[in-house]
Amino acid sequence: MNVQVVKTLLLATSVTIVALAVILFPEHTLQASKSGLSMWWNIVFPSLLPFFIISELLIGIGVVRFIGILLEPLMRPLFRVPGSGAFVFAMGVASGFPAGAKYTAHLRQNNDITAIEGERLVSFTNCSNPLFIFAAVGVGFFHNPALGVILAAAHYGGNIMVGLVMRFHHPEDHHPTVTIRSHQSRLSLAFSALHDTRMNDKRPFGKMMGDAVHSSIKTLLMVGGFIILFSVLNELLSVIGLAPLLAGALRSILILLQLPPELDVPLLSGMFEITLGSQLASESSATLVAQAMITSFILAFNGLSVQAQVASILADTDIRFKPFFFARLLHGFFAAFLTLVIWKPLYLNYLSSGNESLPVLNREDTPSIIESVYSFLEQTGPWITLFFLLTFIVLFTQQFNQTKRKGFK
């Protein structure tokens, strides 16, 4: 039978089963939807939006081109991507997923990178942001700020290792480093590129900012939809009885790797949605090091919810999703392994020993900056989200009216 026919049957059957489950279990669906919406409304939207808007402006003004030319000698030999990949990596770390995919797709649409370079770049720039790792997971779930250091070190270290491995992806694809004329330094060439980019973009700064807000909110609306959808799917798997079967398969793998089998349900949940998986891992009866390893794997794998967001963003380009999925598995194993490696020298011998050289991590009476930011978002996040959604409606209405008036002319 044709592969495409089989794929069509599988998709039709899967969607039909999900639709029936939603109809048969409306209460579970509603609760899961509310849980996903709450996380997006309170935390995800207000924490990611400023980064997205600022990044759009930096790209439009030409700062990314400037950084790209300056850092070409570093990024090209290490990861075989242009220097602008450093900007994508920095924004991916700072703002979290799916920022890495969003800016990689942006560079590809502007022909700043090739499709193969895009596949390499997106594989190691889609990170979890520090706010989530330290505040939500370390403090919120584990009640252990010091554990956030271990998770962050393993997460970002694993990402760099993935980038070094993915540099061998399509080794036949060669792209020379930006050549520099003898009379022009790299810094002056970077400034020239910045100025040319700004001059070639004919939009006034106000228009550029409005477009940045509009584009960023559209992306975050898509992100919110995926978060809610996969929260519902994760809940329905438990309700219809598929979760125990899938968890049984994962239990065998955990036993083979000499990890506690009771982490099977957290691992399964985390493969769908990282927040729920991390929370369940923190509540399990396994040892702390095993909990940390599984949580590191969950954070690195990103969950199918985030991967679906990335697939949706990459669909507008010729960058393939399969290398990204392979990189997520690779990152998961790297992060879990690094957690085990640094556990004794960093956590047991230093962070948990009462060493007062890291007072922010060890003192319970003084919240860290990240904890304070997380608490601030929980209190003001809904108002920030509401304000910018109203702004999006105004911008969308203006663009619609302008398009309509042009159509009449």
Tab-separated table of N, CA and C in Angstrom, residues 97-192:
chain	number	residue	atom	x	y	z
A	97	PHE	N	12.232	28.435	24.026
A	97	PHE	CA	11.595	27.974	22.803
A	97	PHE	C	10.213	28.612	22.632
A	98	PRO	N	9.755	28.771	21.375
A	98	PRO	CA	10.403	28.368	20.117
A	98	PRO	C	11.196	29.491	19.456
A	99	ALA	N	11.873	30.331	20.254
A	99	ALA	CA	12.587	31.481	19.686
A	99	ALA	C	13.665	31.040	18.695
A	100	GLY	N	14.411	29.976	19.023
A	100	GLY	CA	15.457	29.512	18.121
A	100	GLY	C	14.923	29.172	16.750
A	101	ALA	N	13.781	28.488	16.712
A	101	ALA	CA	13.173	28.133	15.432
A	101	ALA	C	12.660	29.374	14.707
A	102	LYS	N	12.073	30.297	15.442
A	102	LYS	CA	11.500	31.504	14.842
A	102	LYS	C	12.579	32.327	14.150
A	103	TYR	N	13.719	32.538	14.819
A	103	TYR	CA	14.760	33.382	14.234
A	103	TYR	C	15.555	32.639	13.170
A	104	THR	N	15.676	31.324	13.308
A	104	THR	CA	16.305	30.541	12.241
A	104	THR	C	15.473	30.634	10.973
A	105	ALA	N	14.160	30.484	11.102
A	105	ALA	CA	13.274	30.604	9.948
A	105	ALA	C	13.353	31.998	9.340
A	106	HIS	N	13.478	33.011	10.202
A	106	HIS	CA	13.582	34.395	9.726
A	106	HIS	C	14.842	34.582	8.893
A	107	LEU	N	15.975	34.048	9.380
A	107	LEU	CA	17.225	34.151	8.630
A	107	LEU	C	17.132	33.419	7.296
A	108	ARG	N	16.457	32.282	7.299
A	108	ARG	CA	16.323	31.519	6.052
A	108	ARG	C	15.435	32.252	5.049
A	109	GLN	N	14.367	32.847	5.525
A	109	GLN	CA	13.470	33.591	4.638
A	109	GLN	C	14.158	34.809	4.038
A	110	ASN	N	15.141	35.359	4.773
A	110	ASN	CA	15.921	36.490	4.253
A	110	ASN	C	17.140	36.045	3.450
A	111	ASN	N	17.287	34.699	3.261
A	111	ASN	CA	18.421	34.130	2.530
A	111	ASN	C	19.766	34.450	3.183
A	112	ASP	N	19.764	34.617	4.503
A	112	ASP	CA	21.010	34.819	5.226
A	112	ASP	C	21.711	33.499	5.530
A	113	ILE	N	20.978	32.397	5.472
A	113	ILE	CA	21.538	31.065	5.680
A	113	ILE	C	20.957	30.113	4.641
A	114	THR	N	21.640	28.995	4.411
A	114	THR	CA	21.095	27.963	3.533
A	114	THR	C	20.182	27.037	4.333
A	115	ALA	N	19.468	26.166	3.636
A	115	ALA	CA	18.567	25.241	4.319
A	115	ALA	C	19.338	24.302	5.243
A	116	ILE	N	20.496	23.810	4.793
A	116	ILE	CA	21.304	22.904	5.617
A	116	ILE	C	21.839	23.635	6.838
A	117	GLU	N	22.290	24.876	6.655
A	117	GLU	CA	22.746	25.664	7.799
A	117	GLU	C	21.601	25.914	8.777
A	118	GLY	N	20.396	26.096	8.238
A	118	GLY	CA	19.227	26.265	9.096
A	118	GLY	C	18.949	25.021	9.922
A	119	GLU	N	19.123	23.845	9.319
A	119	GLU	CA	18.915	22.596	10.055
A	119	GLU	C	19.956	22.432	11.159
A	120	ARG	N	21.176	22.834	10.875
A	120	ARG	CA	22.210	22.777	11.927
A	120	ARG	C	21.889	23.783	13.033
A	121	LEU	N	21.513	24.990	12.636
A	121	LEU	CA	21.311	26.067	13.603
A	121	LEU	C	20.139	25.796	14.530
A	122	VAL	N	19.010	25.375	13.973
A	122	VAL	CA	17.818	25.172	14.802
A	122	VAL	C	18.005	24.003	15.760
A	123	SER	N	18.933	23.112	15.444
A	123	SER	CA	19.119	21.923	16.275
A	123	SER	C	19.679	22.241	17.652
A	124	PHE	N	20.430	23.361	17.790
A	124	PHE	CA	21.033	23.649	19.096
A	124	PHE	C	20.677	25.026	19.637
A	125	THR	N	19.732	25.710	19.019
A	125	THR	CA	19.350	27.039	19.507
A	125	THR	C	17.963	27.055	20.128
A	126	ASN	N	17.285	25.934	20.136
A	126	ASN	CA	15.948	25.884	20.739
A	126	ASN	C	16.089	25.447	22.193
A	127	CYS	N	16.185	26.392	23.097
A	127	CYS	CA	16.495	26.113	24.499
A	127	CYS	C	15.326	26.455	25.407
A	128	SER	N	15.394	25.935	26.612
A	128	SER	CA	14.490	26.380	27.669
A	128	SER	C	15.116	27.601	28.327
A	129	ASN	N	14.306	28.612	28.648
A	129	ASN	CA	14.907	29.834	29.191
A	129	ASN	C	15.250	29.681	30.679
A	130	PRO	N	16.191	30.484	31.175
A	130	PRO	CA	16.629	30.371	32.580
A	130	PRO	C	15.499	30.600	33.579
A	131	LEU	N	14.543	31.469	33.223
A	131	LEU	CA	13.430	31.746	34.121
A	131	LEU	C	12.654	30.476	34.423
A	132	PHE	N	12.411	29.669	33.393
A	132	PHE	CA	11.659	28.433	33.590
A	132	PHE	C	12.482	27.412	34.374
A	133	ILE	N	13.770	27.271	34.019
A	133	ILE	CA	14.603	26.257	34.674
A	133	ILE	C	14.801	26.581	36.152
A	134	PHE	N	15.183	27.815	36.459
A	134	PHE	CA	15.498	28.170	37.840
A	134	PHE	C	14.238	28.375	38.684
A	135	ALA	N	13.286	29.152	38.155
A	135	ALA	CA	12.124	29.534	38.966
A	135	ALA	C	11.034	28.470	38.952
A	136	ALA	N	10.575	28.082	37.764
A	136	ALA	CA	9.450	27.146	37.689
A	136	ALA	C	9.850	25.744	38.137
A	137	VAL	N	10.971	25.242	37.596
A	137	VAL	CA	11.370	23.861	37.891
A	137	VAL	C	12.145	23.794	39.211
A	138	GLY	N	13.249	24.543	39.313
A	138	GLY	CA	14.086	24.457	40.504
A	138	GLY	C	13.376	24.870	41.776
A	139	VAL	N	12.716	26.052	41.752
A	139	VAL	CA	12.055	26.566	42.950
A	139	VAL	C	10.621	26.066	43.059
A	140	GLY	N	9.867	26.206	41.952
A	140	GLY	CA	8.447	25.880	42.008
A	140	GLY	C	8.153	24.406	42.203
A	141	PHE	N	8.872	23.529	41.482
A	141	PHE	CA	8.585	22.088	41.540
A	141	PHE	C	9.439	21.364	42.582
A	142	PHE	N	10.739	21.602	42.562
A	142	PHE	CA	11.641	20.871	43.454
A	142	PHE	C	11.888	21.593	44.779
A	143	HIS	N	11.521	22.869	44.866
A	143	HIS	CA	11.791	23.671	46.075
A	143	HIS	C	13.273	23.619	46.435
A	144	ASN	N	14.104	23.663	45.411
A	144	ASN	CA	15.546	23.524	45.583
A	144	ASN	C	16.243	24.412	44.550
A	145	PRO	N	16.489	25.687	44.879
A	145	PRO	CA	17.106	26.598	43.906
A	145	PRO	C	18.447	26.106	43.375
A	146	ALA	N	19.220	25.423	44.216
A	146	ALA	CA	20.539	24.947	43.781
A	146	ALA	C	20.420	23.931	42.652
A	147	LEU	N	19.315	23.192	42.625
A	147	LEU	CA	19.135	22.196	41.562
A	147	LEU	C	19.008	22.874	40.201
A	148	GLY	N	18.513	24.114	40.191
A	148	GLY	CA	18.408	24.835	38.932
A	148	GLY	C	19.752	25.024	38.261
A	149	VAL	N	20.822	25.173	39.055
A	149	VAL	CA	22.167	25.324	38.497
A	149	VAL	C	22.568	24.060	37.739
A	150	ILE	N	22.285	22.901	38.329
A	150	ILE	CA	22.616	21.621	37.688
A	150	ILE	C	21.837	21.461	36.393
A	151	LEU	N	20.533	21.713	36.461
A	151	LEU	CA	19.681	21.551	35.274
A	151	LEU	C	20.099	22.510	34.166
A	152	ALA	N	20.420	23.769	34.520
A	152	ALA	CA	20.813	24.749	33.515
A	152	ALA	C	22.159	24.387	32.885
A	153	ALA	N	23.124	23.980	33.722
A	153	ALA	CA	24.446	23.616	33.199
A	153	ALA	C	24.342	22.435	32.246
A	154	ALA	N	23.554	21.425	32.625
A	154	ALA	CA	23.382	20.251	31.761
A	154	ALA	C	22.619	20.613	30.490
A	155	HIS	N	21.624	21.484	30.625
A	155	HIS	CA	20.786	21.842	29.482
A	155	HIS	C	21.577	22.616	28.427
A	156	TYR	N	22.242	23.685	28.844
A	156	TYR	CA	22.959	24.512	27.871
A	156	TYR	C	24.259	23.858	27.417
A	157	GLY	N	24.907	23.113	28.319
A	157	GLY	CA	26.078	22.354	27.904
A	157	GLY	C	25.723	21.292	26.881
A	158	GLY	N	24.590	20.613	27.105
A	158	GLY	CA	24.126	19.615	26.145
A	158	GLY	C	23.793	20.229	24.801
A	159	ASN	N	23.241	21.444	24.813
A	159	ASN	CA	22.920	22.113	23.553
A	159	ASN	C	24.175	22.404	22.740
A	160	ILE	N	25.225	22.851	23.411
A	160	ILE	CA	26.482	23.122	22.709
A	160	ILE	C	27.055	21.827	22.138
A	161	MET	N	26.957	20.734	22.895
A	161	MET	CA	27.428	19.444	22.391
A	161	MET	C	26.640	19.014	21.162
A	162	VAL	N	25.339	19.258	21.168
A	162	VAL	CA	24.514	18.936	19.995
A	162	VAL	C	24.972	19.750	18.788
A	163	GLY	N	25.258	21.049	19.014
A	163	GLY	CA	25.741	21.887	17.920
A	163	GLY	C	27.042	21.380	17.329
A	164	LEU	N	27.947	20.894	18.197
A	164	LEU	CA	29.225	20.364	17.716
A	164	LEU	C	29.022	19.075	16.926
A	165	VAL	N	28.058	18.263	17.336
A	165	VAL	CA	27.768	17.031	16.600
A	165	VAL	C	27.091	17.348	15.261
A	166	MET	N	26.132	18.290	15.292
A	166	MET	CA	25.371	18.594	14.082
A	166	MET	C	26.192	19.345	13.038
A	167	ARG	N	27.396	19.789	13.384
A	167	ARG	CA	28.249	20.408	12.373
A	167	ARG	C	28.628	19.405	11.295
A	168	PHE	N	28.507	18.096	11.608
A	168	PHE	CA	28.800	17.052	10.634
A	168	PHE	C	27.560	16.669	9.819
A	169	HIS	N	26.445	17.354	10.075
A	169	HIS	CA	25.231	17.131	9.291
A	169	HIS	C	25.455	17.659	7.872
A	170	HIS	N	25.352	16.774	6.890
A	170	HIS	CA	25.629	17.094	5.486
A	170	HIS	C	27.016	17.721	5.338
A	171	PRO	N	28.069	16.927	5.575
A	171	PRO	CA	29.439	17.472	5.491
A	171	PRO	C	29.809	17.968	4.106
A	172	GLU	N	29.085	17.527	3.081
A	172	GLU	CA	29.404	17.963	1.719
A	172	GLU	C	28.962	19.397	1.453
A	173	ASP	N	28.118	19.948	2.348
A	173	ASP	CA	27.629	21.314	2.167
A	173	ASP	C	28.666	22.306	2.667
A	174	HIS	N	29.322	22.975	1.743
A	174	HIS	CA	30.383	23.921	2.109
A	174	HIS	C	29.897	25.345	1.851
A	175	HIS	N	30.225	26.213	2.772
A	175	HIS	CA	29.867	27.625	2.630
A	175	HIS	C	31.034	28.435	3.140
A	176	PRO	N	31.703	29.175	2.303
A	176	PRO	CA	32.916	29.881	2.730
A	176	PRO	C	32.625	30.986	3.728
A	177	THR	N	33.628	31.285	4.560
A	177	THR	CA	33.522	32.402	5.498
A	177	THR	C	33.469	33.711	4.737
A	178	VAL	N	32.772	34.675	5.302
A	178	VAL	CA	32.656	35.984	4.652
A	178	VAL	C	34.054	36.550	4.401
A	179	THR	N	34.343	36.831	3.123
A	179	THR	CA	35.649	37.379	2.792
A	179	THR	C	35.665	38.886	3.025
A	180	ILE	N	36.818	39.395	3.373
A	180	ILE	CA	36.950	40.817	3.692
A	180	ILE	C	38.004	41.437	2.780
A	181	ARG	N	37.658	42.521	2.163
A	181	ARG	CA	38.606	43.233	1.308
A	181	ARG	C	39.762	43.770	2.159
A	182	SER	N	40.908	43.812	1.556
A	182	SER	CA	42.124	44.133	2.310
A	182	SER	C	42.067	45.517	2.951
A	183	HIS	N	41.364	46.466	2.321
A	183	HIS	CA	41.337	47.821	2.854
A	183	HIS	C	40.219	48.036	3.863
A	184	GLN	N	39.472	46.989	4.198
A	184	GLN	CA	38.315	47.149	5.085
A	184	GLN	C	38.379	46.125	6.213
A	185	SER	N	38.318	46.606	7.443
A	185	SER	CA	38.342	45.700	8.591
A	185	SER	C	36.990	45.019	8.762
A	186	ARG	N	36.982	43.943	9.567
A	186	ARG	CA	35.718	43.233	9.811
A	186	ARG	C	34.716	44.131	10.537
A	187	LEU	N	35.200	44.974	11.443
A	187	LEU	CA	34.303	45.862	12.177
A	187	LEU	C	33.654	46.881	11.243
A	188	SER	N	34.442	47.472	10.350
A	188	SER	CA	33.867	48.443	9.419
A	188	SER	C	32.915	47.782	8.442
A	189	LEU	N	33.230	46.543	8.024
A	189	LEU	CA	32.312	45.808	7.154
A	189	LEU	C	31.009	45.518	7.873
A	190	ALA	N	31.091	45.203	9.171
A	190	ALA	CA	29.880	44.933	9.949
A	190	ALA	C	29.024	46.195	10.066
A	191	PHE	N	29.679	47.340	10.307
A	191	PHE	CA	28.928	48.602	10.377
A	191	PHE	C	28.277	48.933	9.039
A	192	SER	N	28.976	48.658	7.955
A	192	SER	CA	28.409	48.913	6.626
A	192	SER	C	27.182	48.050	6.390
